[in-house]
């Protein structure tokens, strides 16, 4: 969002304020990340984090990320609880695969076509899938909206489809928690079509 060449000073100020407001969550995240990195939640860590965040955002200028402005706390809680359950289940499954002497674990590389055309949703989905034991993101094809995963413990085509559906369910949970209304409608229409 950039001001028109003939914009009034008030319009320019409003656009600048909107731009700052949209980037504020990432700026705060950088400060928190700095404080967690140093393991200190003190005023000194806050101010040095503030200096680091200003330096990083000014030196490494990235395109602004458009947030949806919508947060659903219920679906956020559902996401966190489902994620914790999936991490425990994945860890136990991988442990069983390692300890089961009857057959060596088989693996596969699968492609998952994302439903939503949004970099932030794709990134969240990729990170979530990688954090669950048993799968790892190998590549993300941004242009075609495809995530390539390496998964272990697959025996047949049904296991591959199950893993693919699991990644798409993570995408849907993330959209329900923080996606835009248009993205939410897209997820609902995909669900109805399936």
Coordinates of C-alpha atoms in Angstrom, one line a residue:
X1 CA 0.0 0.0 0.0
X2 CA 1.8 3.1 -1.2
X3 CA 0.3 6.6 -1.4
X4 CA -0.8 8.1 -4.7
X5 CA 1.4 10.9 -6.1
X6 CA -1.3 13.4 -5.5
X7 CA -2.2 12.2 -1.9
X8 CA -2.7 14.8 0.8
X9 CA -0.4 14.9 3.8
X10 CA -3.2 13.4 5.9
X11 CA -3.7 10.5 3.5
X12 CA 0.1 9.9 3.5
X13 CA 0.1 9.9 7.3
X14 CA -2.8 7.5 7.4
X15 CA -1.1 5.1 4.9
X16 CA 2.2 5.3 6.9
X17 CA 0.3 4.5 10.1
X18 CA -1.4 1.5 8.5
X19 CA 1.9 0.3 7.2
X20 CA 3.5 0.6 10.7
X21 CA 0.4 -1.1 12.3
X22 CA 0.7 -4.1 10.0
X23 CA 4.4 -4.6 10.7
X24 CA 4.1 -4.1 14.5
X25 CA 3.5 -7.8 15.3
X26 CA 6.7 -8.8 13.5
X27 CA 8.6 -6.0 15.2
X28 CA 7.4 -7.1 18.6
X29 CA 8.3 -10.7 17.6
X30 CA 11.8 -9.7 16.8
X31 CA 12.2 -8.0 20.2
X32 CA 10.8 -11.1 22.0
X33 CA 13.0 -13.4 19.9
X34 CA 16.0 -11.3 21.0
X35 CA 15.1 -11.5 24.6
X36 CA 14.5 -15.3 24.4
X37 CA 17.9 -15.7 22.6
X38 CA 19.6 -14.0 25.5
X39 CA 17.5 -15.7 28.1
X40 CA 16.7 -12.4 29.8
X41 CA 13.5 -10.6 30.1
X42 CA 14.9 -7.3 31.5
X43 CA 14.7 -3.7 30.3
X44 CA 18.3 -3.9 29.0
X45 CA 17.4 -6.9 26.9
X46 CA 14.2 -5.1 25.7
X47 CA 16.1 -2.0 24.6
X48 CA 18.9 -3.9 22.9
X49 CA 16.3 -6.0 21.2
X50 CA 14.5 -2.8 20.1
X51 CA 17.8 -1.6 18.6
X52 CA 18.4 -4.9 16.9
X53 CA 14.8 -5.0 15.5
X54 CA 15.2 -1.5 14.1
X55 CA 18.6 -2.4 12.6
X56 CA 17.3 -5.6 11.1
X57 CA 14.1 -4.1 9.6
X58 CA 16.0 -1.1 8.2
X59 CA 19.0 -3.1 6.8
X60 CA 17.2 -6.2 5.5
X61 CA 14.1 -4.6 4.0
X62 CA 11.6 -7.4 3.2
X63 CA 8.3 -6.9 1.5
X64 CA 5.5 -6.2 4.0
X65 CA 3.5 -9.2 5.0
X66 CA -0.2 -8.7 4.8
X67 CA -1.9 -10.0 7.9
X68 CA -5.6 -11.0 7.7
X69 CA -6.5 -9.0 10.8
X70 CA -8.6 -11.9 11.9
X71 CA -7.8 -14.1 14.9
X72 CA -10.1 -16.8 16.1
X73 CA -9.0 -17.8 19.6
X74 CA -11.1 -21.0 19.6
X75 CA -9.5 -22.4 16.4
X76 CA -6.1 -21.2 17.7
X77 CA -6.6 -23.3 20.8
X78 CA -7.8 -26.3 18.7
X79 CA -4.6 -25.9 16.6
X80 CA -2.3 -25.8 19.6
X81 CA -4.0 -28.9 21.2
X82 CA -4.0 -30.8 18.0
X83 CA -0.4 -29.9 17.4
X84 CA 0.7 -31.1 20.8
X85 CA -1.2 -34.3 20.3
X86 CA 0.4 -34.8 16.9
X87 CA 3.9 -34.2 18.3
X88 CA 3.4 -36.8 21.0
X89 CA 1.8 -39.3 18.5
X90 CA 4.5 -38.7 16.0
X91 CA 7.3 -39.2 18.5
X92 CA 5.7 -42.5 19.7
X93 CA 5.2 -43.6 16.1
X94 CA 8.8 -42.9 15.2
X95 CA 10.1 -44.6 18.4
X96 CA 8.0 -47.7 17.5
X97 CA 9.4 -47.7 13.9
X98 CA 12.9 -47.6 15.3
X99 CA 12.3 -50.4 17.9
X100 CA 10.1 -52.7 15.7
X101 CA 12.5 -55.4 14.5
X102 CA 10.0 -57.1 12.2
X103 CA 10.3 -54.7 9.3
X104 CA 12.6 -51.7 8.4
X105 CA 10.8 -48.4 8.2
X106 CA 10.0 -47.3 4.6
X107 CA 9.9 -43.7 3.6
X108 CA 8.6 -41.6 0.7
X109 CA 8.8 -38.1 -0.7
X110 CA 5.3 -36.7 -1.3
X111 CA 4.0 -33.5 -2.9
X112 CA 1.2 -31.6 -1.3
X113 CA -0.7 -29.0 -3.4
X114 CA -1.8 -26.3 -1.0
X115 CA -5.3 -24.9 -1.3
X116 CA -4.5 -21.3 -0.1
X117 CA -2.3 -19.0 -2.2
X118 CA -0.6 -17.1 0.7
X119 CA 3.0 -17.2 1.7
X120 CA 2.4 -16.8 5.4
X121 CA -0.2 -19.7 5.5
X122 CA 2.2 -21.8 3.4
X123 CA 5.1 -21.1 5.8
X124 CA 3.1 -21.9 8.9
X125 CA 1.9 -25.1 7.4
X126 CA 5.4 -26.1 6.4
X127 CA 6.8 -25.3 9.8
X128 CA 4.0 -27.2 11.5
X129 CA 4.5 -30.3 9.3
X130 CA 8.3 -30.2 9.9
X131 CA 7.9 -30.0 13.7
X132 CA 5.8 -33.2 13.9
X133 CA 8.2 -36.2 14.1
X134 CA 8.1 -38.5 11.1
X135 CA 8.0 -35.8 8.4
X136 CA 10.3 -33.1 7.1
X137 CA 9.8 -30.4 4.5
X138 CA 12.4 -30.8 1.7
X139 CA 11.3 -28.0 -0.5
X140 CA 8.5 -25.4 -0.9
X141 CA 7.6 -24.5 -4.5
X142 CA 6.1 -21.0 -3.9
X143 CA 5.0 -20.4 -7.5
X144 CA 3.0 -23.7 -7.8
X145 CA 2.1 -23.8 -4.1
X146 CA 3.5 -27.3 -3.5
X147 CA 5.2 -28.6 -0.4
X148 CA 7.5 -31.6 -0.8
X149 CA 7.8 -33.7 2.3
X150 CA 9.9 -36.7 3.3
X151 CA 7.8 -39.0 5.5
X152 CA 8.7 -42.2 7.2
X153 CA 6.5 -45.1 8.2
X154 CA 4.6 -45.4 4.9
X155 CA 3.7 -48.8 3.7
X156 CA 1.4 -48.2 0.8
X157 CA -0.5 -45.6 -1.2
X158 CA -3.1 -45.2 1.5
X159 CA -0.4 -44.0 4.0
X160 CA 0.8 -41.5 1.5
X161 CA -2.7 -40.1 1.0
X162 CA -3.2 -40.1 4.7
X163 CA -0.1 -38.0 5.2
X164 CA -1.1 -35.6 2.4
X165 CA -4.6 -35.2 3.9
X166 CA -2.9 -34.5 7.3
X167 CA -0.9 -31.6 5.9
X168 CA -4.0 -30.1 4.3
X169 CA -5.8 -30.4 7.6
X170 CA -3.0 -28.4 9.2
X171 CA -3.4 -25.8 6.5
X172 CA -7.2 -25.6 7.2
X173 CA -6.6 -25.3 11.0
X174 CA -4.2 -22.4 10.5
X175 CA -6.6 -20.7 8.1
X176 CA -9.4 -21.1 10.6
X177 CA -7.2 -19.6 13.3
X178 CA -5.6 -16.7 11.5
X179 CA -6.6 -16.7 7.8
X180 CA -8.7 -14.0 6.1
X181 CA -12.4 -14.5 5.5
X182 CA -11.8 -15.2 1.8
X183 CA -9.2 -17.9 2.7
X184 CA -11.7 -19.3 5.2
X185 CA -14.4 -19.5 2.5
X186 CA -11.9 -21.2 0.2
X187 CA -11.2 -23.9 2.8
X188 CA -14.9 -24.4 3.4
X189 CA -15.6 -24.8 -0.4
X190 CA -12.7 -27.3 -0.7
X191 CA -14.2 -29.2 2.2
X192 CA -17.6 -29.3 0.6
X193 CA -16.1 -30.4 -2.7
X194 CA -14.3 -33.3 -1.0

